[in-house]
Amino acid sequence: MDNFFSNPKLTQNSLSTLLGIKLQLITKKRFVITRIEVTNYITRHLYDILSNLIVFFLCMNHIFYLLLLFFARKFAMSLTLGFSQILIL
């Protein structure tokens, strides 16, 4: 016990180690709580999340096809104009 108090560096290191272990336990506990809360939220609202994702992908798919149709029409118009100019020449 005498050696423990006579060496201040040892005391400081052991205190910082104890504090580090305590902080690690607190942060791990907080992380576990937040992870459990997130999984509880996902399981409670799984139907809402899945339906929102399905609606989102359907809308994106619809927008993609509309854009594709728009550009296909533009491309077809430019091709027909090009062919008509070739035929006129």
Coordinates of N, CA and C in Angstrom, one line a residue:
M1 N 0.8 -1.2 0.0 CA 0.0 0.0 0.0 C 0.9 1.2 0.0
D2 N 2.0 1.1 0.7 CA 2.9 2.3 0.7 C 3.5 2.6 -0.6
N3 N 3.8 1.6 -1.4 CA 4.3 1.8 -2.8 C 3.3 2.4 -3.7
F4 N 2.0 2.1 -3.5 CA 0.9 2.7 -4.3 C 0.8 4.2 -4.1
F5 N 0.9 4.7 -2.9 CA 0.8 6.1 -2.6 C 2.1 6.9 -2.9
S6 N 3.2 6.2 -2.8 CA 4.5 6.9 -3.0 C 4.8 7.1 -4.4
N7 N 4.2 6.4 -5.4 CA 4.4 6.6 -6.8 C 3.2 7.3 -7.4
P8 N 3.2 8.7 -7.6 CA 2.1 9.4 -8.1 C 1.7 9.0 -9.5
K9 N 2.7 8.6 -10.3 CA 2.4 8.3 -11.7 C 1.6 7.0 -11.7
L10 N 1.9 6.1 -10.8 CA 1.1 4.8 -10.8 C -0.3 5.1 -10.4
T11 N -0.5 6.1 -9.4 CA -1.8 6.4 -9.0 C -2.6 7.1 -10.1
Q12 N -2.0 8.0 -10.8 CA -2.6 8.6 -12.0 C -3.0 7.7 -13.1
N13 N -2.1 6.7 -13.4 CA -2.4 5.7 -14.4 C -3.5 4.8 -14.0
S14 N -3.5 4.4 -12.8 CA -4.6 3.5 -12.4 C -5.9 4.2 -12.3
L15 N -5.9 5.5 -11.9 CA -7.2 6.2 -11.9 C -7.7 6.4 -13.3
S16 N -6.8 6.8 -14.2 CA -7.2 7.0 -15.6 C -7.7 5.7 -16.2
T17 N -7.1 4.6 -15.8 CA -7.5 3.3 -16.3 C -8.9 2.9 -15.8
L18 N -9.1 3.2 -14.5 CA -10.5 2.9 -13.9 C -11.5 3.8 -14.5
L19 N -11.2 5.1 -14.8 CA -12.1 6.0 -15.4 C -12.4 5.6 -16.8
G20 N -11.4 5.1 -17.5 CA -11.5 4.7 -18.9 C -12.5 3.5 -19.0
I21 N -12.3 2.5 -18.0 CA -13.2 1.4 -18.0 C -14.6 1.8 -17.7
K22 N -14.8 2.7 -16.8 CA -16.1 3.2 -16.4 C -16.7 3.9 -17.6
L23 N -16.0 4.7 -18.3 CA -16.5 5.4 -19.5 C -16.9 4.4 -20.6
Q24 N -16.0 3.4 -20.8 CA -16.4 2.4 -21.8 C -17.7 1.7 -21.4
L25 N -17.8 1.4 -20.2 CA -19.1 0.7 -19.8 C -20.3 1.6 -20.0
I26 N -20.2 2.9 -19.7 CA -21.3 3.8 -19.9 C -21.6 3.9 -21.4
T27 N -20.6 4.1 -22.2 CA -20.8 4.3 -23.6 C -21.4 3.0 -24.2
K28 N -20.9 1.9 -23.8 CA -21.4 0.6 -24.3 C -22.9 0.4 -24.0
K29 N -23.2 0.8 -22.7 CA -24.6 0.6 -22.3 C -25.5 1.6 -23.1
R30 N -25.0 2.8 -23.3 CA -25.8 3.7 -24.1 C -26.0 3.2 -25.5
F31 N -24.9 2.7 -26.1 CA -25.0 2.2 -27.5 C -26.0 1.0 -27.6
V32 N -26.0 0.1 -26.6 CA -26.9 -1.0 -26.6 C -28.3 -0.5 -26.4
I33 N -28.5 0.5 -25.6 CA -29.9 1.0 -25.4 C -30.4 1.6 -26.7
T34 N -29.5 2.4 -27.4 CA -30.0 3.1 -28.6 C -30.2 2.0 -29.7
R35 N -29.4 1.0 -29.7 CA -29.6 -0.1 -30.7 C -30.9 -0.8 -30.5
I36 N -31.2 -1.1 -29.2 CA -32.4 -1.8 -28.9 C -33.6 -0.9 -29.2
E37 N -33.5 0.4 -28.9 CA -34.6 1.3 -29.2 C -34.8 1.4 -30.7
V38 N -33.8 1.4 -31.5 CA -33.9 1.5 -33.0 C -34.6 0.2 -33.5
T39 N -34.2 -0.9 -33.0 CA -34.8 -2.2 -33.4 C -36.3 -2.3 -33.0
N40 N -36.6 -1.8 -31.8 CA -38.0 -1.7 -31.4 C -38.8 -0.8 -32.3
Y41 N -38.2 0.3 -32.6 CA -38.9 1.3 -33.5 C -39.2 0.6 -34.9
I42 N -38.1 0.0 -35.4 CA -38.3 -0.6 -36.7 C -39.3 -1.8 -36.7
T43 N -39.3 -2.6 -35.7 CA -40.3 -3.7 -35.6 C -41.7 -3.1 -35.4
R44 N -41.8 -2.0 -34.7 CA -43.2 -1.4 -34.5 C -43.7 -0.8 -35.7
H45 N -42.8 -0.2 -36.5 CA -43.3 0.6 -37.7 C -42.8 -0.1 -39.0
L46 N -42.6 -1.4 -39.0 CA -42.1 -2.1 -40.1 C -43.1 -2.0 -41.3
Y47 N -44.4 -2.1 -41.0 CA -45.4 -2.0 -42.1 C -45.4 -0.6 -42.7
D48 N -45.3 0.5 -41.9 CA -45.3 1.8 -42.4 C -44.0 2.0 -43.3
I49 N -42.9 1.6 -42.8 CA -41.6 1.8 -43.5 C -41.7 1.0 -44.8
L50 N -42.1 -0.2 -44.8 CA -42.2 -1.0 -46.1 C -43.2 -0.4 -47.1
S51 N -44.3 0.1 -46.6 CA -45.3 0.7 -47.5 C -44.8 2.0 -48.1
N52 N -44.1 2.8 -47.3 CA -43.5 4.0 -47.8 C -42.4 3.7 -48.8
L53 N -41.6 2.7 -48.6 CA -40.6 2.3 -49.5 C -41.2 1.8 -50.8
I54 N -42.2 1.0 -50.8 CA -42.9 0.5 -52.0 C -43.5 1.7 -52.8
V55 N -44.1 2.6 -52.1 CA -44.7 3.8 -52.8 C -43.6 4.6 -53.4
F56 N -42.5 4.8 -52.7 CA -41.3 5.6 -53.2 C -40.8 4.9 -54.5
F57 N -40.6 3.6 -54.4 CA -40.0 2.9 -55.6 C -41.0 2.9 -56.8
L58 N -42.3 2.8 -56.5 CA -43.3 2.9 -57.6 C -43.3 4.3 -58.2
C59 N -43.2 5.3 -57.4 CA -43.1 6.7 -57.9 C -41.9 6.9 -58.8
M60 N -40.7 6.4 -58.2 CA -39.5 6.6 -59.0 C -39.5 5.8 -60.3
N61 N -40.1 4.6 -60.3 CA -40.2 3.8 -61.5 C -41.1 4.5 -62.5
H62 N -42.2 5.1 -62.0 CA -43.1 5.8 -62.9 C -42.4 7.1 -63.5
I63 N -41.7 7.8 -62.7 CA -41.0 9.0 -63.2 C -39.9 8.6 -64.2
F64 N -39.2 7.5 -63.9 CA -38.2 7.0 -64.8 C -38.8 6.6 -66.2
Y65 N -40.0 5.9 -66.2 CA -40.6 5.6 -67.4 C -41.1 6.8 -68.2
L66 N -41.6 7.8 -67.4 CA -42.1 9.0 -68.1 C -40.9 9.7 -68.8
L67 N -39.8 9.8 -68.1 CA -38.6 10.4 -68.7 C -38.1 9.7 -69.9
L68 N -38.1 8.3 -69.7 CA -37.7 7.5 -70.9 C -38.6 7.7 -72.1
L69 N -39.9 7.7 -71.8 CA -40.9 8.0 -72.9 C -40.7 9.3 -73.5
F70 N -40.5 10.3 -72.7 CA -40.2 11.7 -73.2 C -39.0 11.7 -74.1
F71 N -37.9 11.2 -73.6 CA -36.7 11.2 -74.5 C -36.8 10.3 -75.7
A72 N -37.5 9.2 -75.6 CA -37.7 8.3 -76.7 C -38.5 9.0 -77.8
R73 N -39.5 9.8 -77.4 CA -40.3 10.6 -78.4 C -39.4 11.6 -79.0
K74 N -38.6 12.3 -78.2 CA -37.6 13.3 -78.8 C -36.7 12.7 -79.8
F75 N -36.2 11.5 -79.4 CA -35.2 10.8 -80.2 C -35.9 10.4 -81.5
A76 N -37.1 9.9 -81.4 CA -37.8 9.4 -82.6 C -38.1 10.6 -83.5
M77 N -38.5 11.7 -82.9 CA -38.8 12.9 -83.7 C -37.5 13.4 -84.5
S78 N -36.4 13.4 -83.8 CA -35.2 13.8 -84.4 C -34.8 12.8 -85.5
L79 N -35.0 11.5 -85.3 CA -34.7 10.5 -86.3 C -35.6 10.7 -87.6
T80 N -36.9 10.9 -87.4 CA -37.8 11.1 -88.5 C -37.4 12.4 -89.2
L81 N -37.1 13.4 -88.5 CA -36.7 14.7 -89.2 C -35.4 14.5 -90.0
G82 N -34.5 13.8 -89.4 CA -33.3 13.5 -90.1 C -33.5 12.7 -91.4
F83 N -34.3 11.6 -91.3 CA -34.6 10.8 -92.5 C -35.4 11.6 -93.5
S84 N -36.3 12.5 -93.1 CA -37.1 13.3 -94.0 C -36.1 14.3 -94.8
Q85 N -35.2 14.8 -94.1 CA -34.2 15.7 -94.7 C -33.3 14.9 -95.7
I86 N -33.0 13.7 -95.3 CA -32.2 12.9 -96.3 C -33.0 12.6 -97.5
L87 N -34.3 12.2 -97.3 CA -35.1 11.9 -98.4 C -35.4 13.1 -99.3
I88 N -35.5 14.3 -98.7 CA -35.7 15.5 -99.5 C -34.5 15.8 -100.4
L89 N -33.3 15.6 -99.8 CA -32.1 15.8 -100.6 C -32.0 14.8 -101.7

